[in-house]
mmCIF file with all atom_site columns, C-alpha atoms in Angstrom:
data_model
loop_
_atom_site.group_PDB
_atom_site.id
_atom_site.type_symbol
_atom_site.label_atom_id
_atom_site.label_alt_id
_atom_site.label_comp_id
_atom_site.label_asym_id
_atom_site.label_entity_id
_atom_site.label_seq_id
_atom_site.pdbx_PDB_ins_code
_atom_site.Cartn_x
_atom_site.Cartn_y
_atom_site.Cartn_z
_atom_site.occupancy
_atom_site.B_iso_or_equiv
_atom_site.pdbx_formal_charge
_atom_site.auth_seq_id
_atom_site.auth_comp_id
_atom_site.auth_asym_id
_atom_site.auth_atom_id
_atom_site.pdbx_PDB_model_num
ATOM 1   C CA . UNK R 1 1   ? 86.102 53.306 -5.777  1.00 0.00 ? 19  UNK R CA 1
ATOM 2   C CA . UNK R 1 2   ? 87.617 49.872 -5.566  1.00 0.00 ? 20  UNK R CA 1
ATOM 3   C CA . UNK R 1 3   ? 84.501 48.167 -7.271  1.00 0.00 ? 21  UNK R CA 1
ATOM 4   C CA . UNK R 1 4   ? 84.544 51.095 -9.950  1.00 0.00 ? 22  UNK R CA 1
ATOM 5   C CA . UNK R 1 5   ? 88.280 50.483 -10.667 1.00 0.00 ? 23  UNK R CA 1
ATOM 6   C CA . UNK R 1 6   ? 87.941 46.714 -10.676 1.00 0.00 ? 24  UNK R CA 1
ATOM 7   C CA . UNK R 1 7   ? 85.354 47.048 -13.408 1.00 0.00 ? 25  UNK R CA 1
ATOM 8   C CA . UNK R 1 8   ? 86.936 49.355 -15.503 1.00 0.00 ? 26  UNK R CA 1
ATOM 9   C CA . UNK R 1 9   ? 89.595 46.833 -16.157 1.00 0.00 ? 27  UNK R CA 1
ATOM 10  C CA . UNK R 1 10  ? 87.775 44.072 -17.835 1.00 0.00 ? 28  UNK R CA 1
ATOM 11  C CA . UNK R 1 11  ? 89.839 42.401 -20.260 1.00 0.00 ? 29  UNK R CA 1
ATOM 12  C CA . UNK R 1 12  ? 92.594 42.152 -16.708 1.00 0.00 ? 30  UNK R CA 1
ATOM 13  C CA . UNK R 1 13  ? 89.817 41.354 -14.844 1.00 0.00 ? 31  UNK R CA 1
ATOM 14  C CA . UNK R 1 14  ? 88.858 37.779 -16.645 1.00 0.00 ? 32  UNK R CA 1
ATOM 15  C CA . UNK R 1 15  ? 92.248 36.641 -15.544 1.00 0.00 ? 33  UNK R CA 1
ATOM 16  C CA . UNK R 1 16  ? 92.978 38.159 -11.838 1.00 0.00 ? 34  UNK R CA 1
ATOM 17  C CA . UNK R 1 17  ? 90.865 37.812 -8.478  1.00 0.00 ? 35  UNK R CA 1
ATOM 18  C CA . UNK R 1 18  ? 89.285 40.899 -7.013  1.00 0.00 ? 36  UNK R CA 1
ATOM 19  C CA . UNK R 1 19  ? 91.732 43.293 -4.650  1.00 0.00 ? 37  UNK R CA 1
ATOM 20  C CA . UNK R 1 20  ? 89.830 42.013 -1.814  1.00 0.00 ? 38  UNK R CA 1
ATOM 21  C CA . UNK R 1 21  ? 86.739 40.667 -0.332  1.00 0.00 ? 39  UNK R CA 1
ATOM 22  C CA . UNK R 1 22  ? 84.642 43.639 -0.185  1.00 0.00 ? 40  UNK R CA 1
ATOM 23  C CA . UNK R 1 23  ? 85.128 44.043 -3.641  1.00 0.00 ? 41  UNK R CA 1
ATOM 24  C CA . UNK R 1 24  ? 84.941 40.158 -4.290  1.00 0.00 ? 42  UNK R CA 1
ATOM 25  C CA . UNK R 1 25  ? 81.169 40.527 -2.215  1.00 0.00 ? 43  UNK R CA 1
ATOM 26  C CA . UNK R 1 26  ? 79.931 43.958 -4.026  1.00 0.00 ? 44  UNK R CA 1
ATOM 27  C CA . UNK R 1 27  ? 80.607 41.757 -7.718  1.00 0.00 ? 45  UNK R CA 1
ATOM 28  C CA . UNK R 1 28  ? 78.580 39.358 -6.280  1.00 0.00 ? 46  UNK R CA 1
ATOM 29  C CA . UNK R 1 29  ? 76.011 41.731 -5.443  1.00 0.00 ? 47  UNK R CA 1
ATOM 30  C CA . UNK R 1 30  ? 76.123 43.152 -8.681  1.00 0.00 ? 48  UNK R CA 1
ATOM 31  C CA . UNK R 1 31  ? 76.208 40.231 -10.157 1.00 0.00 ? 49  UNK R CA 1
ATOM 32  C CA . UNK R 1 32  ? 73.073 38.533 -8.430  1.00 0.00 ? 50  UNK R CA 1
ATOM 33  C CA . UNK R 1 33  ? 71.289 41.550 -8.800  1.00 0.00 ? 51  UNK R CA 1
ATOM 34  C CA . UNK R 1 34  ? 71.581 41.399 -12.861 1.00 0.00 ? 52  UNK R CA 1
ATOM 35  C CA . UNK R 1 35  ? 70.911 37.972 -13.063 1.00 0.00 ? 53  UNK R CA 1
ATOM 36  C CA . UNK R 1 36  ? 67.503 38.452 -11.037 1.00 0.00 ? 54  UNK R CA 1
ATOM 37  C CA . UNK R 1 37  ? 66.739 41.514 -13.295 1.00 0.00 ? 55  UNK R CA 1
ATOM 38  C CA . UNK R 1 38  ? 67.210 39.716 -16.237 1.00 0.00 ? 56  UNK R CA 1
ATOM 39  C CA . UNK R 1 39  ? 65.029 36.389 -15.446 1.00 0.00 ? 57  UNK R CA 1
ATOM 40  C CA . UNK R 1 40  ? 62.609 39.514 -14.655 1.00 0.00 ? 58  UNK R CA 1
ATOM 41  C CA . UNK R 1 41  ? 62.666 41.066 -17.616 1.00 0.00 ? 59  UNK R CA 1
ATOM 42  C CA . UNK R 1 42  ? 63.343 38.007 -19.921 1.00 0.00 ? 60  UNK R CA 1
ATOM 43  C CA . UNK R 1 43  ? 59.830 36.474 -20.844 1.00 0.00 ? 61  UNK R CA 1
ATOM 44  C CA . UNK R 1 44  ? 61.040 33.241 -20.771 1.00 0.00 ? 62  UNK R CA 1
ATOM 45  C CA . UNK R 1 45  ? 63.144 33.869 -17.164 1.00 0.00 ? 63  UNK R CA 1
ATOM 46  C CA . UNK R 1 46  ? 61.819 33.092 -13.688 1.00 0.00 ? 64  UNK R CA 1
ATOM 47  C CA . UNK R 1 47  ? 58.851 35.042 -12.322 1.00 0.00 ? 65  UNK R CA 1
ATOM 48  C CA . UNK R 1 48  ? 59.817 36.641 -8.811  1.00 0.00 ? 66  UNK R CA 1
ATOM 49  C CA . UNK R 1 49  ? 59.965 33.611 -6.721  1.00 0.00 ? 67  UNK R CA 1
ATOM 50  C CA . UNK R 1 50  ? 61.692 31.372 -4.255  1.00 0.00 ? 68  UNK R CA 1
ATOM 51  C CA . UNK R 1 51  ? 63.167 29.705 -6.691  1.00 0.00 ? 69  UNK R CA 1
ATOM 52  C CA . UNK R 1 52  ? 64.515 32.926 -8.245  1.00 0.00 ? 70  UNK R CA 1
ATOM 53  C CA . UNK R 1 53  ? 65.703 34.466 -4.923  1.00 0.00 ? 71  UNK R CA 1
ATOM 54  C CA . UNK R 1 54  ? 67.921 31.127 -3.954  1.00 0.00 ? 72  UNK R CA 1
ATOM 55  C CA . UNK R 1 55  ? 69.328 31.006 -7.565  1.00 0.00 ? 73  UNK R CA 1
ATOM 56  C CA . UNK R 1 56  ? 70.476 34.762 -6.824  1.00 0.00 ? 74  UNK R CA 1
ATOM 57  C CA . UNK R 1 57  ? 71.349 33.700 -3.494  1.00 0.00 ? 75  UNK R CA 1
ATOM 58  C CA . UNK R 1 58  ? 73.792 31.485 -4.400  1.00 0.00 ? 76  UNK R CA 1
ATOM 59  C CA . UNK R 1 59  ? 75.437 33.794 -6.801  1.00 0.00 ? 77  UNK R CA 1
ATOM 60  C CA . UNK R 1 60  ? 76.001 36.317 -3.940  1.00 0.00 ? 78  UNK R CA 1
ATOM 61  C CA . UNK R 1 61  ? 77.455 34.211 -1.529  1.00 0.00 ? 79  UNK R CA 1
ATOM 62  C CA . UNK R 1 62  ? 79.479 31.876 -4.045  1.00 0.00 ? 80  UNK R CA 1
ATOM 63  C CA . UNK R 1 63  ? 82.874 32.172 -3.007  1.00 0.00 ? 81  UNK R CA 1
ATOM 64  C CA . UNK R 1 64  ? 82.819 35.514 0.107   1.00 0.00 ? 82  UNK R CA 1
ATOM 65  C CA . UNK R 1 65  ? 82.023 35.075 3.347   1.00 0.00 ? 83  UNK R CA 1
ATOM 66  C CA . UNK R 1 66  ? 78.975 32.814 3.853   1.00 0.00 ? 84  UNK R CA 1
ATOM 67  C CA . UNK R 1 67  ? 79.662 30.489 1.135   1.00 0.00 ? 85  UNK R CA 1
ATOM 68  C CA . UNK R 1 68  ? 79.678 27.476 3.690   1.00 0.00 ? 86  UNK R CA 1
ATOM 69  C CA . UNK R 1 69  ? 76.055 28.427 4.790   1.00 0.00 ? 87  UNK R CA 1
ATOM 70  C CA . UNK R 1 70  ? 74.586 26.478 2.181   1.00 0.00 ? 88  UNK R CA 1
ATOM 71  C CA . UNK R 1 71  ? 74.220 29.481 -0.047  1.00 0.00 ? 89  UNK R CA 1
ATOM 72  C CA . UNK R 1 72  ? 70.519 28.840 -2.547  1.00 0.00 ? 90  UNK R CA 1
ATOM 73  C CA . UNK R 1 73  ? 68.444 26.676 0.047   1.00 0.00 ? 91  UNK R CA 1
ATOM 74  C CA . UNK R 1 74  ? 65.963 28.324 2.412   1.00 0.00 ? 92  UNK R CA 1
ATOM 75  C CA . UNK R 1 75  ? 67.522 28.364 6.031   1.00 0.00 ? 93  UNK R CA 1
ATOM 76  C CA . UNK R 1 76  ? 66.898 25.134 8.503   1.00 0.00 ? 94  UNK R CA 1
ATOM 77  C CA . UNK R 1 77  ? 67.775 26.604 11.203  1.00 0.00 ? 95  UNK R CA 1
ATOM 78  C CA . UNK R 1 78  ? 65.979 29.550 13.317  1.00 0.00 ? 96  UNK R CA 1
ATOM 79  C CA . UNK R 1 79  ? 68.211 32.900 13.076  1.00 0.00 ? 97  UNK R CA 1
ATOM 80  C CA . UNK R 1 80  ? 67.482 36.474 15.094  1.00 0.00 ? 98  UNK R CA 1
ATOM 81  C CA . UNK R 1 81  ? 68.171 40.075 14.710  1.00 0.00 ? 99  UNK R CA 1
ATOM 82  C CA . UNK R 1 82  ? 70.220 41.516 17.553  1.00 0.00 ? 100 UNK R CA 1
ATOM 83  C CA . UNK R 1 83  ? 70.663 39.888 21.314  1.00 0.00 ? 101 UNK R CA 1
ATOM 84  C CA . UNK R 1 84  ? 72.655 36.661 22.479  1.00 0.00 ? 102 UNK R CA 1
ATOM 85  C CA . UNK R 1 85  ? 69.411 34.462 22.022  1.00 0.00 ? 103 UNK R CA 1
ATOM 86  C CA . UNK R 1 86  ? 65.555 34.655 20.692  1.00 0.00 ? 104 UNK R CA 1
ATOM 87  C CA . UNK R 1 87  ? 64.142 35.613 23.822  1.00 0.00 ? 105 UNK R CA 1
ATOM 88  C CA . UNK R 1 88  ? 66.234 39.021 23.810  1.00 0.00 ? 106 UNK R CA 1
ATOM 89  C CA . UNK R 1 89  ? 66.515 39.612 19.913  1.00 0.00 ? 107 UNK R CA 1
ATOM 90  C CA . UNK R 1 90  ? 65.152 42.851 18.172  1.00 0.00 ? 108 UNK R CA 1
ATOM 91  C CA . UNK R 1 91  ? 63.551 40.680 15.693  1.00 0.00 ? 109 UNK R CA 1
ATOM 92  C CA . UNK R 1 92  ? 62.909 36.793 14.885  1.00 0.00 ? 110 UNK R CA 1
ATOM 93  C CA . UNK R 1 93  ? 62.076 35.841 11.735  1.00 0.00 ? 111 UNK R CA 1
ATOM 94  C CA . UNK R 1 94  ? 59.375 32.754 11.596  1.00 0.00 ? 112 UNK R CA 1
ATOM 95  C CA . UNK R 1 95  ? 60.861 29.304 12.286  1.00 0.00 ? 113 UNK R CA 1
ATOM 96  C CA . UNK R 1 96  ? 62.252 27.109 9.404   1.00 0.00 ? 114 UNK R CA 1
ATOM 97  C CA . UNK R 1 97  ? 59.003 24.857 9.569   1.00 0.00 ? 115 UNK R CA 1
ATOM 98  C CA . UNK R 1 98  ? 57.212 27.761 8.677   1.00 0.00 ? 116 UNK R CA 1
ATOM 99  C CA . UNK R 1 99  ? 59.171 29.042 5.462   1.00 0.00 ? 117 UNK R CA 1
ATOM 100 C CA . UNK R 1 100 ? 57.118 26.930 2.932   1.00 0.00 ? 118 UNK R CA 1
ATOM 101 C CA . UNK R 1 101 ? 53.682 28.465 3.984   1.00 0.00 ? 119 UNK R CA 1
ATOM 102 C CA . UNK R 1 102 ? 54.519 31.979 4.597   1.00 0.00 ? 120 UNK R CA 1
ATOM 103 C CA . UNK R 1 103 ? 57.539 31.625 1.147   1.00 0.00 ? 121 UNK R CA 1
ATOM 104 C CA . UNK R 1 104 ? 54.000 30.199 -0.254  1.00 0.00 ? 122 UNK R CA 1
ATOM 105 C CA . UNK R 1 105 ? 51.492 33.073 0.589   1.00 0.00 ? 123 UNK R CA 1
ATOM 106 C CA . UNK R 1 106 ? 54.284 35.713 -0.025  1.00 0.00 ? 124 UNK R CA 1
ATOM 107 C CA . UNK R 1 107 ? 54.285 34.473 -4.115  1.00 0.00 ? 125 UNK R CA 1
ATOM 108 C CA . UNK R 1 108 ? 50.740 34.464 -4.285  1.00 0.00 ? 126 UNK R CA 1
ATOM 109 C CA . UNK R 1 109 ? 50.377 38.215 -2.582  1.00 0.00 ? 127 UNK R CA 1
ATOM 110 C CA . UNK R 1 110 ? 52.807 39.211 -5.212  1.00 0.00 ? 128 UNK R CA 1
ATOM 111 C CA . UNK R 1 111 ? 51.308 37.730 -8.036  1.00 0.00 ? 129 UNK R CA 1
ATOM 112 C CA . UNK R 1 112 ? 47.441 38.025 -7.429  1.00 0.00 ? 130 UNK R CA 1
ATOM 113 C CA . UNK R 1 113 ? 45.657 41.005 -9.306  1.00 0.00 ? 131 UNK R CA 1
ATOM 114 C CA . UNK R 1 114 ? 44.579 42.208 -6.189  1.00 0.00 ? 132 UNK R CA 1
ATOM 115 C CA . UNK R 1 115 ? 44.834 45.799 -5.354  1.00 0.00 ? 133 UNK R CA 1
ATOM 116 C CA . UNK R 1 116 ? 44.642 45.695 -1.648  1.00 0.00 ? 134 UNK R CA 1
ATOM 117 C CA . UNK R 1 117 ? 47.392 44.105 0.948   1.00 0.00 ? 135 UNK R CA 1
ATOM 118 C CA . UNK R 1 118 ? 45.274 40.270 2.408   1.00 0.00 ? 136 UNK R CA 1
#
């Protein structure tokens, strides 16, 4: 309700900060979400790609929670799901080394004219 109230207020909005953070991170939300629609659906925008996905990366972290992470860039550092280290998390995600080649086959999977999964 905070989010809808915040928006409903746009001429007061331009000029005043959101009520708080959660609200401050949903605009950001919304707002990388229209963004990457938009370069979608603009025929001139960015295709779905990494280049898209960091552009509406840094939009939702620019100034919440995270915006030190480097917010845009690819991680360089190995993360995990759950547990205090790799060898007990519920999921790892492949190393940083590995991002180009598997950021690489993931656009051309979702831009070949192929039917089937590779």
């Amino acid at each position: 309700m905070d989010v809808l109230n915040y928006e409903a207020q746009e001429d007061e909005r331009r000029d005043s900060p959101p009520p708080n953070a959660d609200v401050d991170e949903v605009c950001n939300y919304l707002d990388a979400l229209s963004f990457a629609r938009g370069q979608l659906a603009d025929p001139s925008g960015l295709p779905l790609s990494m280049r898209l996905l960091n552009d509406a990366h840094r939009l939702l972290l620019g100034g919440v929670r995270g915006a030190n992470k480097e917010p845009g860039p690819v991680r360089r550092s190995q993360n995990w799901i759950g547990g205090s280290r790799p060898a007990n998390a519920a999921y790892v995600p492949p190393p940083p080394n590995a991002l180009p080649e598997v950021v690489a086959a993931f656009e051309r999977y979702i831009h070949a004219d192929d039917e089937l999964p590779p």
